[in-house]
Amino acid sequence: MERYLLDSNIFIQSEHNLPQDIFEGFWRELGSLLEMGTAVLHQTVADELKRKQDPLASWIEGLNGIETMAPSEETLEKYLEVCSWADGQGYDSRALREFKAESRADAWLCAEALASDLTLVTYETASNSIRKVKIPNVCAGMGIRCINGFDFMRAQGFRF
């Protein structure tokens, strides 16, 4: 069974573009996938949502049996590899600092997907800019499976 690691923007952008009061089916399906473990909530994403006082943090807490995935020892090793890869790609120093910031999930998500053989799901798109390290660029450069939110919904049979 393929498992999916969700970027925080999957929650945040979905909240803005697929409001819970109109797209109840989306939120029910997403909650079910999180409860079954098909979709994975990483600790760094949960922390981002809580820090931003996002209402979705409460929604997630209301789901049954959701355990956040904490970084493992192998994830730490992969995190260093991800950061090293980013360092060698010509990004400006501000972009690298932001990517590696402890309060940001992106580098940790890439490392976790690599360490745990998960497919990373994000609404980010690849970019040639040196001003921001983007998840799809890291995934392409490091051989990590990465899909967008709509491909995730299609793969899981979401229907509205």
N, CA, C and O of each residue as an XYZ file, in Angstrom:
640
protein
N       0.842     -1.187      0.000
C       0.000      0.000      0.000
C       0.887      1.249      0.000
O       1.755      1.416      0.856
N       0.648      2.103     -0.963
C       1.394      3.360     -1.006
C       0.903      4.273      0.112
O      -0.295      4.371      0.380
N       1.863      4.939      0.759
C       1.527      5.882      1.829
C       2.003      7.266      1.415
O       3.001      7.418      0.709
N       1.267      8.266      1.870
C       1.465      9.636      1.427
C       1.784     10.542      2.615
O       1.093     10.513      3.633
N       2.823     11.336      2.475
C       3.235     12.305      3.476
C       2.746     13.673      3.018
O       3.116     14.136      1.939
N       1.915     14.322      3.835
C       1.250     15.552      3.422
C       1.988     16.799      3.892
O       2.291     16.955      5.075
N       2.270     17.682      2.938
C       2.840     18.994      3.237
C       1.772     19.830      3.943
O       0.578     19.598      3.755
N       2.189     20.787      4.741
C       1.230     21.646      5.439
C       0.348     22.412      4.465
O      -0.793     22.740      4.790
N       0.867     22.704      3.264
C       0.039     23.462      2.322
C      -1.138     22.640      1.800
O      -2.100     23.215      1.290
N      -1.087     21.327      1.912
C      -2.248     20.513      1.550
C      -3.411     20.873      2.474
O      -4.551     21.001      2.026
N      -3.123     21.031      3.741
C      -4.163     21.413      4.698
C      -4.573     22.873      4.520
O      -5.761     23.185      4.445
N      -3.594     23.755      4.454
C      -3.865     25.199      4.443
C      -4.565     25.630      3.155
O      -5.581     26.324      3.210
N      -4.035     25.227      1.998
C      -4.677     25.620      0.742
C      -6.029     24.951      0.561
O      -6.951     25.548      0.006
N      -6.149     23.713      1.029
C      -7.450     23.047      0.948
C      -8.471     23.765      1.824
O      -9.638     23.892      1.454
N      -8.028     24.229      2.975
C      -8.928     24.964      3.857
C      -9.449     26.230      3.165
O     -10.613     26.596      3.329
N      -8.585     26.891      2.396
C      -8.978     28.119      1.698
C      -9.811     27.840      0.451
O     -10.765     28.562      0.163
N      -9.448     26.790     -0.291
C     -10.095     26.529     -1.581
C     -11.210     25.490     -1.530
O     -12.052     25.434     -2.426
N     -11.217     24.681     -0.497
C     -12.242     23.636     -0.330
C     -12.813     23.737      1.087
O     -12.587     22.844      1.904
N     -13.540     24.797      1.385
C     -14.004     25.001      2.760
C     -14.841     23.824      3.278
O     -15.615     23.215      2.540
N     -14.664     23.532      4.546
C     -15.294     22.363      5.151
C     -16.811     22.385      5.061
O     -17.436     21.331      4.946
N     -17.414     23.569      5.112
C     -18.875     23.622      5.085
C     -19.451     23.340      3.688
O     -20.638     23.040      3.563
N     -18.630     23.432      2.651
C     -19.095     23.163      1.285
C     -18.581     21.814      0.787
O     -19.310     21.078      0.122
N     -17.335     21.490      1.104
C     -16.696     20.264      0.623
C     -16.521     19.257      1.758
O     -15.414     18.794      2.031
N     -17.628     18.929      2.408
C     -17.582     17.989      3.535
C     -16.969     16.656      3.133
O     -16.240     16.040      3.911
N     -17.269     16.208      1.905
C     -16.750     14.919      1.433
C     -15.235     14.894      1.368
O     -14.614     13.887      1.709
N     -14.634     15.995      0.931
C     -13.174     16.060      0.882
C     -12.590     15.870      2.274
O     -11.685     15.058      2.470
N     -13.108     16.619      3.235
C     -12.566     16.572      4.595
C     -12.837     15.235      5.259
O     -12.024     14.760      6.051
N     -13.975     14.618      4.944
C     -14.278     13.291      5.484
C     -13.281     12.273      4.932
O     -12.746     11.451      5.675
N     -13.033     12.337      3.601
C     -12.077     11.413      2.974
C     -10.661     11.624      3.504
O      -9.964     10.660      3.823
N     -10.240     12.873      3.598
C      -8.900     13.169      4.093
C      -8.751     12.666      5.531
O      -7.738     12.060      5.879
N      -9.751     12.917      6.351
C      -9.713     12.441      7.733
C      -9.626     10.931      7.808
O      -8.881     10.384      8.621
N     -10.381     10.262      6.966
C     -10.363      8.796      6.936
C      -8.991      8.265      6.534
O      -8.498      7.304      7.126
N      -8.375      8.885      5.533
C      -7.040      8.454      5.102
C      -5.995      8.685      6.187
O      -5.072      7.886      6.343
N      -6.135      9.765      6.929
C      -5.228     10.013      8.054
C      -5.458      8.979      9.161
O      -4.500      8.477      9.748
N      -6.704      8.667      9.442
C      -7.018      7.682     10.484
C      -6.518      6.293     10.111
O      -6.075      5.541     10.979
N      -6.584      5.943      8.820
C      -6.122      4.621      8.362
C      -4.608      4.543      8.230
O      -4.047      3.450      8.151
N      -3.937      5.704      8.206
C      -2.491      5.703      8.042
C      -2.036      5.729      6.594
O      -0.836      5.683      6.323
N      -2.976      5.804      5.657
C      -2.610      5.924      4.247
C      -1.981      7.296      4.004
O      -0.994      7.420      3.278
N      -2.564      8.315      4.620
C      -1.988      9.661      4.625
C      -1.317      9.860      5.978
O      -1.861      9.474      7.012
N      -0.144     10.458      5.963
C       0.671     10.591      7.169
C       0.850     12.065      7.522
O       1.153     12.897      6.667
N       0.658     12.360      8.786
C       0.877     13.708      9.313
C       2.221     13.719     10.036
O       2.391     13.038     11.047
N       3.155     14.477      9.527
C       4.469     14.569     10.151
C       4.417     15.567     11.311
O       3.670     16.545     11.276
N       5.213     15.302     12.319
C       5.241     16.174     13.494
C       5.546     17.624     13.124
O       4.979     18.545     13.712
N       6.429     17.831     12.165
C       6.787     19.194     11.783
C       5.603     19.942     11.161
O       5.481     21.155     11.329
N       4.741     19.229     10.451
C       3.538     19.852      9.879
C       2.546     20.183     10.987
O       1.982     21.277     11.016
N       2.336     19.238     11.895
C       1.439     19.499     13.024
C       1.925     20.704     13.824
O       1.127     21.541     14.249
N       3.232     20.785     14.025
C       3.807     21.922     14.758
C       3.589     23.238     14.013
O       3.265     24.253     14.631
N       3.765     23.227     12.681
C       3.528     24.438     11.879
C       2.090     24.909     12.022
O       1.836     26.097     12.217
N       1.155     23.984     11.927
C      -0.259     24.348     12.024
C      -0.591     24.898     13.409
O      -1.342     25.866     13.532
N      -0.038     24.290     14.440
C      -0.283     24.783     15.811
C       0.349     26.152     16.021
O      -0.266     27.034     16.621
N       1.561     26.334     15.536
C       2.259     27.611     15.700
C       1.505     28.750     15.028
O       1.458     29.867     15.544
N       0.922     28.461     13.884
C       0.166     29.477     13.143
C      -1.262     29.612     13.677
O      -2.060     30.393     13.158
N      -1.566     28.848     14.708
C      -2.896     28.812     15.310
C      -3.970     28.561     14.254
O      -5.041     29.167     14.260
N      -3.641     27.652     13.359
C      -4.551     27.300     12.285
C      -5.693     26.457     12.858
O      -5.445     25.533     13.634
N      -6.937     26.762     12.487
C      -8.075     25.973     12.982
C      -7.991     24.494     12.606
O      -8.630     23.656     13.242
N      -7.213     24.172     11.583
C      -7.069     22.775     11.196
C      -6.360     21.944     12.256
O      -6.540     20.727     12.311
N      -5.565     22.581     13.087
C      -4.920     21.846     14.181
C      -5.993     21.219     15.068
O      -5.841     20.079     15.508
N      -7.068     21.944     15.334
C      -8.182     21.411     16.134
C      -8.912     20.315     15.374
O      -9.306     19.308     15.963
N      -9.095     20.502     14.064
C      -9.756     19.481     13.255
C      -8.964     18.177     13.319
O      -9.543     17.104     13.485
N      -7.656     18.270     13.188
C      -6.797     17.085     13.237
C      -6.886     16.418     14.601
O      -6.980     15.194     14.688
N      -6.858     17.207     15.660
C      -6.953     16.646     17.011
C      -8.275     15.918     17.229
O      -8.354     15.008     18.055
N      -9.315     16.316     16.492
C     -10.623     15.675     16.629
C     -10.744     14.353     15.890
O     -11.741     13.649     16.055
N      -9.755     14.000     15.080
C      -9.790     12.724     14.375
C      -9.403     11.593     15.325
O      -8.692     11.806     16.307
N      -9.878     10.397     15.020
C      -9.622      9.241     15.892
C      -8.317      8.541     15.534
O      -8.106      8.139     14.390
N      -7.452      8.402     16.522
C      -6.263      7.578     16.367
C      -5.158      8.140     15.500
O      -4.306      7.385     15.029
N      -5.148      9.438     15.276
C      -4.089     10.028     14.464
C      -2.834     10.180     15.316
O      -2.857     10.813     16.372
N      -1.753      9.596     14.847
C      -0.472      9.785     15.505
C       0.439     10.504     14.532
O       0.577     10.106     13.375
N       1.057     11.571     15.017
C       1.982     12.274     14.152
C       3.277     11.478     14.054
O       3.703     10.841     15.017
N       3.888     11.524     12.892
C       5.145     10.818     12.662
C       6.291     11.730     13.093
O       6.493     12.804     12.526
N       7.020     11.295     14.083
C       8.184     12.042     14.558
C       9.405     11.656     13.725
O       9.496     10.522     13.254
N      10.341     12.584     13.539
C      11.556     12.236     12.794
C      12.324     11.113     13.501
O      12.514     11.138     14.717
N      12.754     10.142     12.718
C      13.534      9.029     13.258
C      15.018      9.337     13.116
O      15.398     10.365     12.556
N      15.856      8.435     13.628
C      17.302      8.600     13.475
C      17.691      8.583     11.996
O      18.543      9.357     11.560
N      17.054      7.685     11.226
C      17.346      7.630      9.792
C      16.905      8.922      9.102
O      17.545      9.372      8.152
N      15.814      9.516      9.582
C      15.349     10.783      9.011
C      16.381     11.871      9.221
O      16.604     12.695      8.334
N      17.014     11.885     10.383
C      18.053     12.880     10.654
C      19.200     12.744      9.650
O      19.704     13.744      9.138
N      19.608     11.505      9.372
C      20.664     11.283      8.373
C      20.230     11.793      6.995
O      21.006     12.434      6.287
N      18.984     11.498      6.630
C      18.465     11.942      5.331
C      18.295     13.464      5.304
O      18.471     14.090      4.259
N      17.954     14.057      6.449
C      17.842     15.518      6.543
C      19.177     16.163      6.175
O      19.216     17.147      5.436
N      20.253     15.612      6.687
C      21.579     16.142      6.374
C      21.891     15.986      4.883
O      22.509     16.865      4.282
N      21.467     14.875      4.292
C      21.658     14.671      2.852
C      20.842     15.679      2.039
O      21.334     16.240      1.060
N      19.593     15.905      2.455
C      18.715     16.859      1.769
C      19.321     18.260      1.836
O      19.367     18.970      0.832
N      19.783     18.651      3.014
C      20.391     19.973      3.181
C      21.670     20.105      2.358
O      21.923     21.153      1.764
N      22.460     19.062      2.323
C      23.685     19.060      1.531
C      23.349     19.196      0.041
O      24.008     19.940     -0.684
N      22.320     18.471     -0.406
C      21.893     18.585     -1.801
C      21.502     20.041     -2.105
O      21.937     20.608     -3.107
N      20.685     20.633     -1.239
C      20.228     22.015     -1.448
C      21.415     22.981     -1.486
O      21.448     23.904     -2.300
N      22.387     22.759     -0.598
C      23.580     23.619     -0.561
C      24.313     23.636     -1.900
O      24.914     24.648     -2.262
N      24.269     22.542     -2.627
C      25.001     22.431     -3.878
C      24.229     22.863     -5.113
O      24.707     22.677     -6.232
N      23.041     23.439     -4.933
C      22.200     23.758     -6.087
C      22.196     25.227     -6.496
O      21.478     25.598     -7.425
N      22.979     26.071     -5.827
C      23.064     27.465     -6.231
C      21.973     28.371     -5.674
O      21.795     29.491     -6.153
N      21.244     27.900     -4.671
C      20.235     28.754     -4.034
C      20.929     29.860     -3.254
O      22.047     29.683     -2.769
N      20.257     31.005     -3.136
C      20.872     32.077     -2.342
C      20.789     31.727     -0.860
O      19.994     30.881     -0.452
N      21.615     32.385     -0.069
C      21.760     32.021      1.344
C      20.449     32.179      2.118
O      20.166     31.396      3.024
N      19.656     33.181      1.767
C      18.367     33.374      2.468
C      17.430     32.193      2.191
O      16.754     31.713      3.101
N      17.388     31.731      0.957
C      16.550     30.584      0.600
C      16.986     29.338      1.371
O      16.149     28.572      1.848
N      18.287     29.144      1.489
C      18.797     27.981      2.219
C      18.483     28.079      3.707
O      18.102     27.086      4.327
N      18.640     29.275      4.288
C      18.304     29.456      5.714
C      16.828     29.151      5.963
O      16.477     28.473      6.928
N      15.974     29.659      5.083
C      14.533     29.428      5.237
C      14.207     27.937      5.107
O      13.427     27.403      5.895
N      14.796     27.271      4.126
C      14.546     25.849      3.895
C      14.971     25.007      5.106
O      14.289     24.051      5.476
N      16.082     25.366      5.706
C      16.641     24.588      6.817
C      16.131     25.034      8.186
O      16.442     24.395      9.191
N      15.361     26.107      8.245
C      14.904     26.647      9.533
C      14.161     25.582     10.339
O      13.355     24.820      9.805
N      14.452     25.553     11.617
C      13.840     24.561     12.503
C      12.315     24.653     12.496
O      11.628     23.645     12.664
N      11.793     25.848     12.303
C      10.342     26.044     12.339
C       9.651     25.659     11.028
O       8.424     25.700     10.945
N      10.420     25.290     10.010
C       9.860     24.941      8.704
C       9.874     23.429      8.493
O      10.819     22.748      8.890
N       8.844     22.923      7.883
C       8.712     21.474      7.697
C       9.365     20.952      6.422
O       9.672     19.762      6.347
N       9.590     21.803      5.413
C       9.937     21.319      4.073
C      11.126     20.356      4.017
O      11.009     19.269      3.451
N      12.247     20.732      4.586
C      13.429     19.859      4.529
C      13.174     18.551      5.275
O      13.601     17.483      4.836
N      12.472     18.644      6.408
C      12.157     17.441      7.180
C      11.219     16.516      6.412
O      11.366     15.295      6.466
N      10.252     17.100      5.695
C       9.337     16.272      4.904
C      10.087     15.532      3.800
O       9.860     14.343      3.576
N      10.967     16.230      3.125
C      11.763     15.576      2.078
C      12.596     14.443      2.673
O      12.675     13.355      2.103
N      13.208     14.704      3.810
C      14.034     13.686      4.476
C      13.188     12.496      4.912
O      13.597     11.348      4.736
N      12.021     12.757      5.473
C      11.144     11.668      5.931
C      10.653     10.837      4.760
O      10.630      9.609      4.840
N      10.263     11.484      3.679
C       9.805     10.746      2.501
C      10.909      9.836      1.989
O      10.654      8.697      1.600
N      12.131     10.340      1.990
C      13.284      9.559      1.546
C      13.567      8.399      2.506
O      13.796      7.271      2.071
N      13.548      8.679      3.791
C      13.873      7.658      4.799
C      12.798      6.577      4.911
O      13.108      5.406      5.128
N      11.535      6.975      4.761
C      10.419      6.054      5.009
C       9.724      5.575      3.742
O       8.693      4.906      3.817
N      10.278      5.912      2.574
C       9.725      5.497      1.289
C       8.257      5.915      1.154
O       7.391      5.107      0.819
N       8.003      7.197      1.425
C       6.659      7.763      1.319
C       6.585      8.654      0.084
O       7.602      9.178     -0.370
N       5.395      8.821     -0.450
C       5.163      9.772     -1.539
C       4.797     11.101     -0.908
O       3.860     11.179     -0.113
N       5.518     12.129     -1.254
C       5.293     13.462     -0.696
C       4.219     14.168     -1.518
O       4.279     14.189     -2.748
N       3.235     14.747     -0.825
C       2.117     15.418     -1.476
C       2.173     16.900     -1.125
O       2.182     17.271      0.048
N       2.210     17.746     -2.161
C       2.291     19.191     -1.951
C       1.580     19.910     -3.088
O       1.455     19.385     -4.194
N       1.124     21.104     -2.799
C       0.604     21.971     -3.859
C       1.713     22.849     -4.441
O       1.464     23.581     -5.399
N       2.919     22.797     -3.894
C       4.028     23.570     -4.460
C       4.320     23.082     -5.873
O       4.070     21.927     -6.215
N       4.850     23.982     -6.677
C       5.284     23.616     -8.023
C       6.779     23.901     -8.141
O       7.319     24.782     -7.472
N       7.417     23.144     -8.994
C       8.854     23.318     -9.205
C       9.132     24.710     -9.765
O       8.278     25.320    -10.408
N      10.339     25.196     -9.508
C      10.727     26.527     -9.960
C      12.231     26.560    -10.197
O      12.990     25.841     -9.547
N      12.648     27.394    -11.127
C      14.074     27.590    -11.382
C      14.653     28.730    -10.553
O      15.833     29.049    -10.693
N      13.861     29.339     -9.708
C      14.314     30.472     -8.905
C      15.340     30.033     -7.868
O      15.230     28.953     -7.287
N      16.330     30.878     -7.644
C      17.325     30.603     -6.604
C      16.879     31.207     -5.270
O      17.583     31.090     -4.268
N      15.720     31.846     -5.260
C      15.240     32.541     -4.063
C      14.402     31.676     -3.127
O      14.106     32.102     -2.011
N      14.010     30.465     -3.554
C      13.239     29.576     -2.686
C      13.517     28.136     -3.073
O      13.466     27.771     -4.248
N      13.812     27.328     -2.072
C      13.993     25.896     -2.284
C      12.593     25.279     -2.257
O      11.895     25.350     -1.245
N      12.200     24.687     -3.356
C      10.854     24.123     -3.477
C      10.895     22.607     -3.334
O      11.797     21.940     -3.842
N       9.904     22.085     -2.635
C       9.811     20.645     -2.403
C       9.900     19.840     -3.706
O      10.670     18.881     -3.759
N       9.146     20.187     -4.761
C       9.248     19.370     -5.985
C      10.651     19.355     -6.598
O      11.050     18.357     -7.198
N      11.402     20.452     -6.453
C      12.776     20.473     -6.958
C      13.655     19.508     -6.165
O      14.447     18.759     -6.738
N      13.506     19.536     -4.843
C      14.284     18.634     -3.989
C      13.935     17.184     -4.322
O      14.818     16.337     -4.458
N      12.648     16.914     -4.448
C      12.218     15.550     -4.742
C      12.781     15.067     -6.078
O      13.276     13.945     -6.176
N      12.704     15.907     -7.098
C      13.244     15.524     -8.409
C      14.746     15.292     -8.331
O      15.264     14.352     -8.933
N      15.441     16.142     -7.594
C      16.888     16.024     -7.489
C      17.361     14.849     -6.668
O      18.471     14.353     -6.860
N      16.509     14.397     -5.741
C      16.927     13.322     -4.836
C      16.178     12.008     -5.070
O      16.359     11.049     -4.319
N      15.348     11.960     -6.096
C      14.641     10.719     -6.419
C      13.520     10.377     -5.460
O      13.252      9.200     -5.216
N      12.864     11.380     -4.914
C      11.746     11.187     -3.987
C      10.451     11.296     -4.788
O      10.291     12.219     -5.586
N       9.535     10.366     -4.578
C       8.235     10.471     -5.248
C       7.492     11.682     -4.700
O       7.416     11.876     -3.486
N       6.948     12.488     -5.592
C       6.243     13.709     -5.200
C       5.083     13.925     -6.161
O       5.261     13.877     -7.378
N       3.898     14.163     -5.615
C       2.728     14.441     -6.442
C       2.008     15.657     -5.884
O       2.230     16.052     -4.739
N       1.139     16.250     -6.709
C       0.371     17.389     -6.218
C      -0.917     16.903     -5.548
O      -1.278     15.729     -5.627
N      -1.583     17.827     -4.900
C      -2.789     17.479     -4.146
C      -3.881     16.867     -4.999
O      -4.592     15.974     -4.538
N      -4.033     17.328     -6.238
C      -5.078     16.787     -7.099
C      -4.762     15.362     -7.544
O      -5.660     14.525     -7.633
N      -3.484     15.082     -7.824
C      -3.106     13.712     -8.171
C      -3.313     12.775     -6.976
O      -3.694     11.617     -7.148
N      -3.063     13.278     -5.777
C      -3.336     12.511     -4.559
C      -4.831     12.191     -4.471
O      -5.213     11.050     -4.208
N      -5.672     13.205     -4.691
C      -7.126     12.982     -4.629
C      -7.561     11.973     -5.680
O      -8.383     11.101     -5.396
N      -7.019     12.079     -6.896
C      -7.362     11.116     -7.951
C      -6.928      9.702     -7.564
O      -7.689      8.747     -7.722
N      -5.712      9.577     -7.063
C      -5.179      8.260     -6.686
C      -6.016      7.602     -5.595
O      -6.128      6.377     -5.537
N      -6.600      8.425     -4.737
C      -7.394      7.905     -3.619
C      -8.901      7.869     -3.915
O      -9.698      7.494     -3.055
N      -9.277      8.257     -5.124
C     -10.673      8.149     -5.543
C     -11.605      9.186     -4.949
O     -12.801      8.932     -4.807
N     -11.078     10.356     -4.597
C     -11.938     11.417     -4.074
C     -12.975     11.782     -5.135
O     -12.638     11.897     -6.313
N     -14.227     11.964     -4.728
C     -15.307     12.434     -5.614
C     -16.152     13.434     -4.835
O     -16.442     13.247     -3.653
N     -16.536     14.493     -5.525
C     -17.362     15.519     -4.885
C     -18.698     15.618     -5.610
O     -19.548     16.424     -5.232
